[in-house]
Coordinates of C-alpha atoms in Angstrom, one line a residue:
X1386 CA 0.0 0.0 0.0
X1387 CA 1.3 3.4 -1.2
X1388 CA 2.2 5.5 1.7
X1389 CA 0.6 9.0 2.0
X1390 CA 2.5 11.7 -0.1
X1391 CA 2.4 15.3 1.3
X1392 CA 4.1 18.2 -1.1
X1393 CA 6.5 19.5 1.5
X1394 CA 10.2 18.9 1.3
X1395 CA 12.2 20.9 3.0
X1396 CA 14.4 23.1 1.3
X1397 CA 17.6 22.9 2.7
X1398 CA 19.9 20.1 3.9
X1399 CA 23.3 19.4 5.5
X1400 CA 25.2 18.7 2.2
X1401 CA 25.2 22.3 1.9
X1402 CA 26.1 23.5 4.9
X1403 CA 30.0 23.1 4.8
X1404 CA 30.0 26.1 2.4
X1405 CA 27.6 28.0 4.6
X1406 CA 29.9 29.9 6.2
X1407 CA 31.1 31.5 2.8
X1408 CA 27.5 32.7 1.9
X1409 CA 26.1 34.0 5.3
X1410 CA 26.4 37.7 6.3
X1411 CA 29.2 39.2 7.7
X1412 CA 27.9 39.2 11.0
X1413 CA 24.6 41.2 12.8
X1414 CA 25.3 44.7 14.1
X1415 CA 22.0 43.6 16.9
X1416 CA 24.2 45.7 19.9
X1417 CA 23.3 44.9 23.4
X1418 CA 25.2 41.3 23.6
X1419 CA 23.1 38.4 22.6
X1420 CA 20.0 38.0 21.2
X1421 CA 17.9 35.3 21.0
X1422 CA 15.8 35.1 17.6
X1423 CA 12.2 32.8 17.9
X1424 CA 11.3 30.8 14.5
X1425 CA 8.0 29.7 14.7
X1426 CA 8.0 26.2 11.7
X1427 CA 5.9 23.4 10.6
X1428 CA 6.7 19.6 11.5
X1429 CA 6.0 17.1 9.0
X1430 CA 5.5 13.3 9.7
X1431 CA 8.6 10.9 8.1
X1432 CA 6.2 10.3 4.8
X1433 CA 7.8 13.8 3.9
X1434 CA 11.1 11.9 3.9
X1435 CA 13.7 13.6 5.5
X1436 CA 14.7 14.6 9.1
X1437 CA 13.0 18.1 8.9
X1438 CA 14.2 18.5 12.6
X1439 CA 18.0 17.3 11.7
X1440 CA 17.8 20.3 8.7
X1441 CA 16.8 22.7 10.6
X1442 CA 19.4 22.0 13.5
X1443 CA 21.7 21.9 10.8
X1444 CA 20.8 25.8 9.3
X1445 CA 20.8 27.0 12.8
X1446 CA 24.1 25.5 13.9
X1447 CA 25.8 27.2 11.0
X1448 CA 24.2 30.4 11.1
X1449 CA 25.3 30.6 14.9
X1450 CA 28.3 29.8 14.3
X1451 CA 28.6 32.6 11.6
X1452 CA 26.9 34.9 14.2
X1453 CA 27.6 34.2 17.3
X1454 CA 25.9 37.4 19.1
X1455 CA 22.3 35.2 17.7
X1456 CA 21.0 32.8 19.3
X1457 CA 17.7 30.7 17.5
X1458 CA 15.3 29.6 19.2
X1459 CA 13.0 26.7 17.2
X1460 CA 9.7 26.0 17.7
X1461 CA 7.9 23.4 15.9
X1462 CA 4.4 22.8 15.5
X1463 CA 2.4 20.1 13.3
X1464 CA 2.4 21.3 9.5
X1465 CA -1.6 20.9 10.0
X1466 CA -1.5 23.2 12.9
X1467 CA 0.7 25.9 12.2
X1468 CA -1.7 28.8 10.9
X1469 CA -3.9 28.1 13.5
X1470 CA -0.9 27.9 16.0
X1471 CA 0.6 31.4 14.8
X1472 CA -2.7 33.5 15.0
X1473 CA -3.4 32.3 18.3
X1474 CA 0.1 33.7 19.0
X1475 CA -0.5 36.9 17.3
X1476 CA -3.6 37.4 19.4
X1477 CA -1.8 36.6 22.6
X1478 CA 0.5 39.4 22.1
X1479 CA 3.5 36.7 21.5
X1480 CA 4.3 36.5 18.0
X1481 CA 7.5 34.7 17.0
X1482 CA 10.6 36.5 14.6
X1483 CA 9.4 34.4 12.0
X1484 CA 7.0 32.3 11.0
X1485 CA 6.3 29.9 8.2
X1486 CA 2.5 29.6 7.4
X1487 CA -0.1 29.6 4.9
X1488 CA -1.6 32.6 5.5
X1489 CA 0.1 36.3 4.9
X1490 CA -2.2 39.1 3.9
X1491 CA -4.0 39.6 7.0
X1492 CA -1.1 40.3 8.8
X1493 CA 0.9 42.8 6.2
X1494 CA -2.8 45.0 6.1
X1495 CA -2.2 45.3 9.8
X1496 CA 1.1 46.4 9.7
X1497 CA 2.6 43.3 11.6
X1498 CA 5.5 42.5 8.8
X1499 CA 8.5 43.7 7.6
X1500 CA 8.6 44.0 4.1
X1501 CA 10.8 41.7 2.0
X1502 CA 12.7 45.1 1.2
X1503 CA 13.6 45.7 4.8
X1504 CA 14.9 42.3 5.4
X1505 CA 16.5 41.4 2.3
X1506 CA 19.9 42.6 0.8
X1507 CA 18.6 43.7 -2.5
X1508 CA 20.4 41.3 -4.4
X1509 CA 19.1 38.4 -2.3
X1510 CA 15.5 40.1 -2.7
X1511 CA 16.1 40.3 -6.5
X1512 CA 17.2 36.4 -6.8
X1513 CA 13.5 35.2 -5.9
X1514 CA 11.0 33.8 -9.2
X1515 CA 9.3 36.9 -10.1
X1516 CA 5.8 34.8 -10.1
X1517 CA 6.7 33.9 -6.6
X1518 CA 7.5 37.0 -5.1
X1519 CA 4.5 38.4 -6.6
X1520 CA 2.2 36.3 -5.1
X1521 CA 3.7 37.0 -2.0
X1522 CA 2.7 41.1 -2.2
X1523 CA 0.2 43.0 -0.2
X1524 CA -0.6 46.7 -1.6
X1525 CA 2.7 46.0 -4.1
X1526 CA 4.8 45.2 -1.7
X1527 CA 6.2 41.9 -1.3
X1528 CA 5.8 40.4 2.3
X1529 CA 5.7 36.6 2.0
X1530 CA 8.6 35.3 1.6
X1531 CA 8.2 31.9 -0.7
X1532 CA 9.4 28.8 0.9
X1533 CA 8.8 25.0 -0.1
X1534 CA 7.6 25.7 -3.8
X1535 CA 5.8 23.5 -6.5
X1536 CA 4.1 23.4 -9.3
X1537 CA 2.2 20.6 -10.9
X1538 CA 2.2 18.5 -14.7
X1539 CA 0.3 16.0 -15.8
X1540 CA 1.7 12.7 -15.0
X1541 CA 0.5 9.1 -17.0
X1542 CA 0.7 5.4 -16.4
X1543 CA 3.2 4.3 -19.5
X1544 CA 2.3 1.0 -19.2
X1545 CA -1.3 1.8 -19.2
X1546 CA -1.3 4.0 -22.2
X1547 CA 0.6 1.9 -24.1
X1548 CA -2.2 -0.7 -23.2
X1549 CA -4.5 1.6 -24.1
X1550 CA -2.8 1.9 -27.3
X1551 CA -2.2 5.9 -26.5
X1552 CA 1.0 7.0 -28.4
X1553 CA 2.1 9.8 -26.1
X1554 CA 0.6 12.1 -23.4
X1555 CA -2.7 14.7 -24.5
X1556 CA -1.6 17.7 -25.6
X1557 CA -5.1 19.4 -25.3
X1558 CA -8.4 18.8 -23.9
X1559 CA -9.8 16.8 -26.9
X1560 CA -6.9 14.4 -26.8
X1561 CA -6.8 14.0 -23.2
X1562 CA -10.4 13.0 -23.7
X1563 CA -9.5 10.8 -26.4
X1564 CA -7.2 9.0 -24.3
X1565 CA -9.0 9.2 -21.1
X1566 CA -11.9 7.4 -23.7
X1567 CA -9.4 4.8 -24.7
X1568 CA -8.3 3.9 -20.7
X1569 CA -11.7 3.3 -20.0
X1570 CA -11.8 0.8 -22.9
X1571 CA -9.0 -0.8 -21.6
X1572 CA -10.2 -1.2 -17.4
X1573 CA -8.5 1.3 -16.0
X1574 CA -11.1 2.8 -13.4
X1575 CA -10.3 6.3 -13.4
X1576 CA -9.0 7.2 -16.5
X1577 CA -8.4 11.1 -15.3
X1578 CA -7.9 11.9 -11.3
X1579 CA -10.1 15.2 -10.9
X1580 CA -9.2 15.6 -7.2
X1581 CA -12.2 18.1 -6.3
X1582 CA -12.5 17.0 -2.7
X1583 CA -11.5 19.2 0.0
X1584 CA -7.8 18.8 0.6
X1585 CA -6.8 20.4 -2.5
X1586 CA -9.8 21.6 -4.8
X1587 CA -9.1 25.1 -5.2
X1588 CA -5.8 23.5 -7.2
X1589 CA -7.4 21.2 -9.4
X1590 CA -10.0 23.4 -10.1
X1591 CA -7.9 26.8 -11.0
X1592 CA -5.7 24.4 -13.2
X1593 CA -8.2 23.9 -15.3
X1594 CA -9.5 27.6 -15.3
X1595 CA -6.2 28.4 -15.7
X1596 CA -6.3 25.9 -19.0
X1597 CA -9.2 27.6 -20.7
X1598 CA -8.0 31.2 -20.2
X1599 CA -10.0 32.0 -16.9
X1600 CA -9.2 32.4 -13.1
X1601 CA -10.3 33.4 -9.8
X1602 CA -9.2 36.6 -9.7
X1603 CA -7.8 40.0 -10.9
X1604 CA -6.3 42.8 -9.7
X1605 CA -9.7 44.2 -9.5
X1606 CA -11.2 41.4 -7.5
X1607 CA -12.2 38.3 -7.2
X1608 CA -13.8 37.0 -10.7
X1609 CA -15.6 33.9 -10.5
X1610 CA -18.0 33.8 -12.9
X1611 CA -16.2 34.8 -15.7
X1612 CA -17.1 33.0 -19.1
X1613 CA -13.8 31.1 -19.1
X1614 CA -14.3 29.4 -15.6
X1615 CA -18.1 28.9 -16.2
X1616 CA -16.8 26.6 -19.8
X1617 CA -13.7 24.8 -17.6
X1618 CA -16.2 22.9 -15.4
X1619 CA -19.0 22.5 -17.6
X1620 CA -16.7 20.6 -20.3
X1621 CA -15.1 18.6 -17.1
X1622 CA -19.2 17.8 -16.2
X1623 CA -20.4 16.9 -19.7
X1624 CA -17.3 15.6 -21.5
X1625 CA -15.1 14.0 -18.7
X1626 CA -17.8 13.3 -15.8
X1627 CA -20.5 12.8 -17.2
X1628 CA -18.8 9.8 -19.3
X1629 CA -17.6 7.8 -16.8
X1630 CA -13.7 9.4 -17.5
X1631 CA -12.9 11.1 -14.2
X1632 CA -14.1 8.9 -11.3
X1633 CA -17.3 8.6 -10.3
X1634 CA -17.0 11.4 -7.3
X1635 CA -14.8 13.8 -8.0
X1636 CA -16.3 15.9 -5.2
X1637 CA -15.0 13.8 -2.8
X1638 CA -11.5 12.2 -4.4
X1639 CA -8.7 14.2 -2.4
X1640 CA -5.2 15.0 -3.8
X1641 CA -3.9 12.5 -1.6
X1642 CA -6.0 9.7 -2.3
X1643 CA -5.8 10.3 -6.1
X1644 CA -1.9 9.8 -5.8
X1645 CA -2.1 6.6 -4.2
X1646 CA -4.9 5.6 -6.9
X1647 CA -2.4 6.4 -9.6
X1648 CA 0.4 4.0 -7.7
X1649 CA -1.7 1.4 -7.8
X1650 CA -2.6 1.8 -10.9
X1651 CA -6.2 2.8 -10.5
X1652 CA -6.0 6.3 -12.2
X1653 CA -4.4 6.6 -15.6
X1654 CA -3.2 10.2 -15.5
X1655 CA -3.8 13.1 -13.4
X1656 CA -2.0 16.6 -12.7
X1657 CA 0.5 15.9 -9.6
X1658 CA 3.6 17.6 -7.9
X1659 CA 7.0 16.5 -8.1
X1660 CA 6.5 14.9 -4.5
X1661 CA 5.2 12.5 -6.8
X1662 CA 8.7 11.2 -8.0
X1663 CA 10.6 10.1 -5.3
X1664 CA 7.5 7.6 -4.3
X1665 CA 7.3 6.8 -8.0
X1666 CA 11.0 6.0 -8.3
X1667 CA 11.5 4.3 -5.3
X1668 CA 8.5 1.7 -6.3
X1669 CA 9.5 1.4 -9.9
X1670 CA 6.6 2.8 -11.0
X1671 CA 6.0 2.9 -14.9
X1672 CA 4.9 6.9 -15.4
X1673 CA 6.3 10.0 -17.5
X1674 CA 4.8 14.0 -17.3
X1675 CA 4.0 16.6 -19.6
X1676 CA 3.2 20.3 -19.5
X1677 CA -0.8 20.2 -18.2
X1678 CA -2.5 21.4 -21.5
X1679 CA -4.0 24.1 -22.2
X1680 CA -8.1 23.6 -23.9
X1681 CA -7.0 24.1 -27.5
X1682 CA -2.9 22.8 -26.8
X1683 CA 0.2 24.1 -26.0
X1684 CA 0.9 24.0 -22.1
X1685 CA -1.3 26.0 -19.3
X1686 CA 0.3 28.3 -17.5
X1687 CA 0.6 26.2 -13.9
X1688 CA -0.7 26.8 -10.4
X1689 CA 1.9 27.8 -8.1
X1690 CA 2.2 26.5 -4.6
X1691 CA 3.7 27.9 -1.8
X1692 CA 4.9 27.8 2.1
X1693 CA 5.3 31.3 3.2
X1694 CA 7.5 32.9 5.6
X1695 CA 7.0 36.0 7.4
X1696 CA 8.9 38.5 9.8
X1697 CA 7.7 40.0 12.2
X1698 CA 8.1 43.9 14.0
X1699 CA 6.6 42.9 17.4
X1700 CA 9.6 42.2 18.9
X1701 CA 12.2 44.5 17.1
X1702 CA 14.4 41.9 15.7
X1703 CA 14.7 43.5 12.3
X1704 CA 19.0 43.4 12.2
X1705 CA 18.1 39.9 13.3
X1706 CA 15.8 38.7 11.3
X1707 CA 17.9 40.0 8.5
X1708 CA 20.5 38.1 8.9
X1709 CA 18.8 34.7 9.3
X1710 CA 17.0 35.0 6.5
X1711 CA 19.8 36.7 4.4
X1712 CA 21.5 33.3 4.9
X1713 CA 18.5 30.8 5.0
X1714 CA 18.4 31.7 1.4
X1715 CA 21.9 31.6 0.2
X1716 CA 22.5 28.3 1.6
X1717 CA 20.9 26.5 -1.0
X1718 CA 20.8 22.7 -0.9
X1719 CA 21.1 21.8 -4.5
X1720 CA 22.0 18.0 -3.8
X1721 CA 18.9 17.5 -1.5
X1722 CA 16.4 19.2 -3.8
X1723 CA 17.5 16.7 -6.7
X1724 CA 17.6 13.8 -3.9
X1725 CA 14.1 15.0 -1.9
X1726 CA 12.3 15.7 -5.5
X1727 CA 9.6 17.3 -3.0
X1728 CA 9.9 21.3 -3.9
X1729 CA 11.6 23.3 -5.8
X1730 CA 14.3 26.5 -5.3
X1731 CA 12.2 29.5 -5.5
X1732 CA 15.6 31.6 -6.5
X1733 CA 16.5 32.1 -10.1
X1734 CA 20.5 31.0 -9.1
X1735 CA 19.0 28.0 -7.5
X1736 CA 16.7 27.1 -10.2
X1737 CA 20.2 27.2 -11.9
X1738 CA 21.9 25.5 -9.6
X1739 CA 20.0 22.3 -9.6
X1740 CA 19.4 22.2 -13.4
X1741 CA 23.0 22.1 -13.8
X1742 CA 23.6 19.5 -10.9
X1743 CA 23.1 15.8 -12.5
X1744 CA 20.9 14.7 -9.6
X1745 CA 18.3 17.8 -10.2
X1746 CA 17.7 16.1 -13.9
X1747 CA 14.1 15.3 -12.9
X1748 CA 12.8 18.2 -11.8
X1749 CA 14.1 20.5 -14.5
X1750 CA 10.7 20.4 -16.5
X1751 CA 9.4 21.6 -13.1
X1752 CA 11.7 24.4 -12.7
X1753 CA 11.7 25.5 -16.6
X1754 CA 7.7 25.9 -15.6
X1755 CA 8.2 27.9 -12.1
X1756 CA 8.4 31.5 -14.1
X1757 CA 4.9 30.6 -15.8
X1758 CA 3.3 29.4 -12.4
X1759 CA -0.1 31.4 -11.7
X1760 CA -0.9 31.8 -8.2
X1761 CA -4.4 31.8 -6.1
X1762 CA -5.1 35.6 -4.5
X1763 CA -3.1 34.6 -1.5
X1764 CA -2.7 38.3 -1.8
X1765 CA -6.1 38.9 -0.5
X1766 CA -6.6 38.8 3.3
X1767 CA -10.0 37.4 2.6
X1768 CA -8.7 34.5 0.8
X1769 CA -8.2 31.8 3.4
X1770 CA -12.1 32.5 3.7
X1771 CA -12.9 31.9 0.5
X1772 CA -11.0 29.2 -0.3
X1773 CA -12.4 27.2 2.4
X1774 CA -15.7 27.8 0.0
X1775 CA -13.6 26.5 -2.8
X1776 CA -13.0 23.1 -1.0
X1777 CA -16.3 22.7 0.0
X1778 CA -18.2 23.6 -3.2
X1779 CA -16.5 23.6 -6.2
X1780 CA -16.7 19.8 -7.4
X1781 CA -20.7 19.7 -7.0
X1782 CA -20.3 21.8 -9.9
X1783 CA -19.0 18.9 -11.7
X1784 CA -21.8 16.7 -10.6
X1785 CA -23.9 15.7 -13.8
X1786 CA -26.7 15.5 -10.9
X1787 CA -25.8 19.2 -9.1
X1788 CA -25.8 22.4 -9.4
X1789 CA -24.8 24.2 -13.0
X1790 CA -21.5 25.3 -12.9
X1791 CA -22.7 29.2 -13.5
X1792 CA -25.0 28.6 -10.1
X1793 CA -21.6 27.0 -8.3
X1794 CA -19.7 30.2 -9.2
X1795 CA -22.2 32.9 -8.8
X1796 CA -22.6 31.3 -5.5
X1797 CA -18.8 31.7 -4.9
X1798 CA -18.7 35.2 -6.2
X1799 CA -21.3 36.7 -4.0
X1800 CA -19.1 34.7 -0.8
X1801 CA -16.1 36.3 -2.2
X1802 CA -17.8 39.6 -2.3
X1803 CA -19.0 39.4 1.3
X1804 CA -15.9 38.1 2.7
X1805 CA -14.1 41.0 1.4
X1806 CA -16.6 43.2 3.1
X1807 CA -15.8 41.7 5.8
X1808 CA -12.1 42.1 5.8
X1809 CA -12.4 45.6 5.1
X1810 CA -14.7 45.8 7.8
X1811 CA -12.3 44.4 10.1

């Protein structure tokens, strides 16, 4: 039985670290004798694969040693827990330095962060993915930080297709059709894994928004029920659903389960993150990937996924702050991202990096990608609001039995309209 498969990896491992002192800062001009920094990060269980403790040990015991007047304190906190853990902190009065998390927006409008520009050297600053850093701005100003990237493609069963009698992997939404036609001829149960249950729906869903020239959102707002999103999910309900291509409940099929399905050879295809590999390697596992296609072909731009970290002004820590996360991003693992296969650098000289390093062959269809990814309106503090509406709703309107997809998304528009009031009430 396939073990669960989370999209975490983290970023940074000992190989790296005997060069560290080489990269870090000169030191941290803090004053006042030592200081003692709090990092506020998510634990993951050992599916994620590595020692996320041991790594982070690892980062801290070199930047100490390359600043000796800074002192780290860890805290770790279940991956599942960890928004939930920080605003609790935040209310108390007790926030840490910095904090990974899901959630940003709501706590640059309040004035809580630094900006990336006062943390950052401005080459350092300059080196993240453009589509990554800005996602991560609030009123044009970049204040997540991304951390633990990845964007998906669409991965097939070889063996399957080549059952199937399918020459090569769809490369728009008629041939995928086609072929998801031609896996159903041949058994396979799930021919397409449309993961619309509430782990990961807002993904699966924007991908294929994203595929027919739609979205959620624009700088003007949120923009559900544009044309584009309303055709996305009534060709997935008619031509994919509706014929017995994509599962029989695709309301309820989570990213997780969908991944196993595909490792046992349940589901012929379906789009996935590079977490995928590693699991996929290790088991032998007959697959290949392609650029997720757009309705008429070519590749979709793809949905980019991101940890976040933040820094916080409560406590004062800016010099120190600085200089962590000056160094936490120029000690770049290249040999553990190529080995871990779970994210990807979110810096254009590690993106580099690993393309040129032998192990990091795998992921460089990934990387080339990462300057194309499209992000969700993490940007919005209402957001984590309406996302949660996302998840819960979004795949009825897939449902040959539900709602219409145009009654799905007005429904989601006017929840997106009052959850911004509400933030701006707030």
């Amino acid at each position: 039985m396939a073990r669960p498969v989370h999209r975490r990896q983290f970023l940074l491992g000992a190989s790296s670290l005997a060069t560290a002192t080489g990269l870090g800062l000169t030191g941290c001009s803090g004053g006042g004798g030592e200081q003692t920094l709090t990092v506020l990060a998510s634990s993951y269980d050992e599916s994620v694969g590595s020692g996320i403790t041991d790594q982070w040990s690892d980062v801290i015991k070199a930047f100490e040693k390359k600043h000796p007047d800074i002192k780290v304190d860890l805290q770790l906190v279940p991956f599942t827990r960890i928004d939930k853990e920080l605003a609790k902190r935040v209310e108390d009065g007790d926030p840490p330095d910095i904090s990974q998390g899901n959630v940003f927006a709501g706590y640059a409008e309040d004035g809580r962060l630094f900006p990336a520009s006062d943390v950052f050297k401005i080459p350092v600053q300059a080196d993240f993915i453009t589509s990554f850093a800005q996602a991560g701005e609030v009123n044009f100003a970049q204040h997540g930080i991304p951390f633990l990237a990845s964007t998906p493609r669409l991965f097939y069963n070889t063996d399957l297709f080549e059952k199937a009698g399918i020459s090569g992997p769809p490369r728009s939404w008629e041939e995928l059709r086609t072929a998801a036609q031609a896996l159903k001829r041949a058994g396979v149960p799930t021919p397409y894994g449309l993961a619309l249950g509430p782990e990961a729906a807002e993904d699966e869903a924007l991908a294929w928004m994203l595929a027919a020239d739609g979205g959620y959102a624009s700088t003007a707002g949120y923009d559900f029920g544009k044309a584009e999103n309303v055709h996305a999910l009534t060709w997935l309900r008619e031509s994919m659903v509706a014929e017995g291509l994509a599962g029989a409940h695709p309301d309820k099929l989570t990213r997780t389960k969908a991944y196993e399905g595909f490792l046992k050879g349940r589901i012929g295809m379906l789009n996935a993150h590079p977490v995928l590999l590693g699991t996929a390697q290790k088991a032998e596992f007959p697959y290949a990937h392609a650029a997720f296609p757009k309705e008429d072909g070519g590749a979709a731009p793809p949905v980019g996924l991101s940890d976040w970290l933040m820094a916080f002004k409560a406590g004062g820590r800016r010099e120190q702050c600085s200089a962590f996360l000056n160094f936490l991003y120029q000690v770049t693992s290249v040999r553990q991202y190529g080995s871990g296969q779970g994210t990807l650098p979110v810096t254009v000289s590690g993106s580099r990096a690993l393309r040129a390093d032998p192990s990091g062959k795998p992921l460089r269809r990934f990387i080339d990608q990462m300057p194309d990814a499209e992000f969700q309106p993490v940007g919005r503090t209402s957001w984590p609001t309406v996302r949660t509406r996302v998840q819960g709703s979004v795949g009825k309107a897939v449902d040959p039995k539900g709602p219409s997809p145009r009654a799905v998304l007005d429904a989601l528009q006017r929840a997106a309209d009052e959850a911004d009031r509400a933030a701006r009430r707030d």
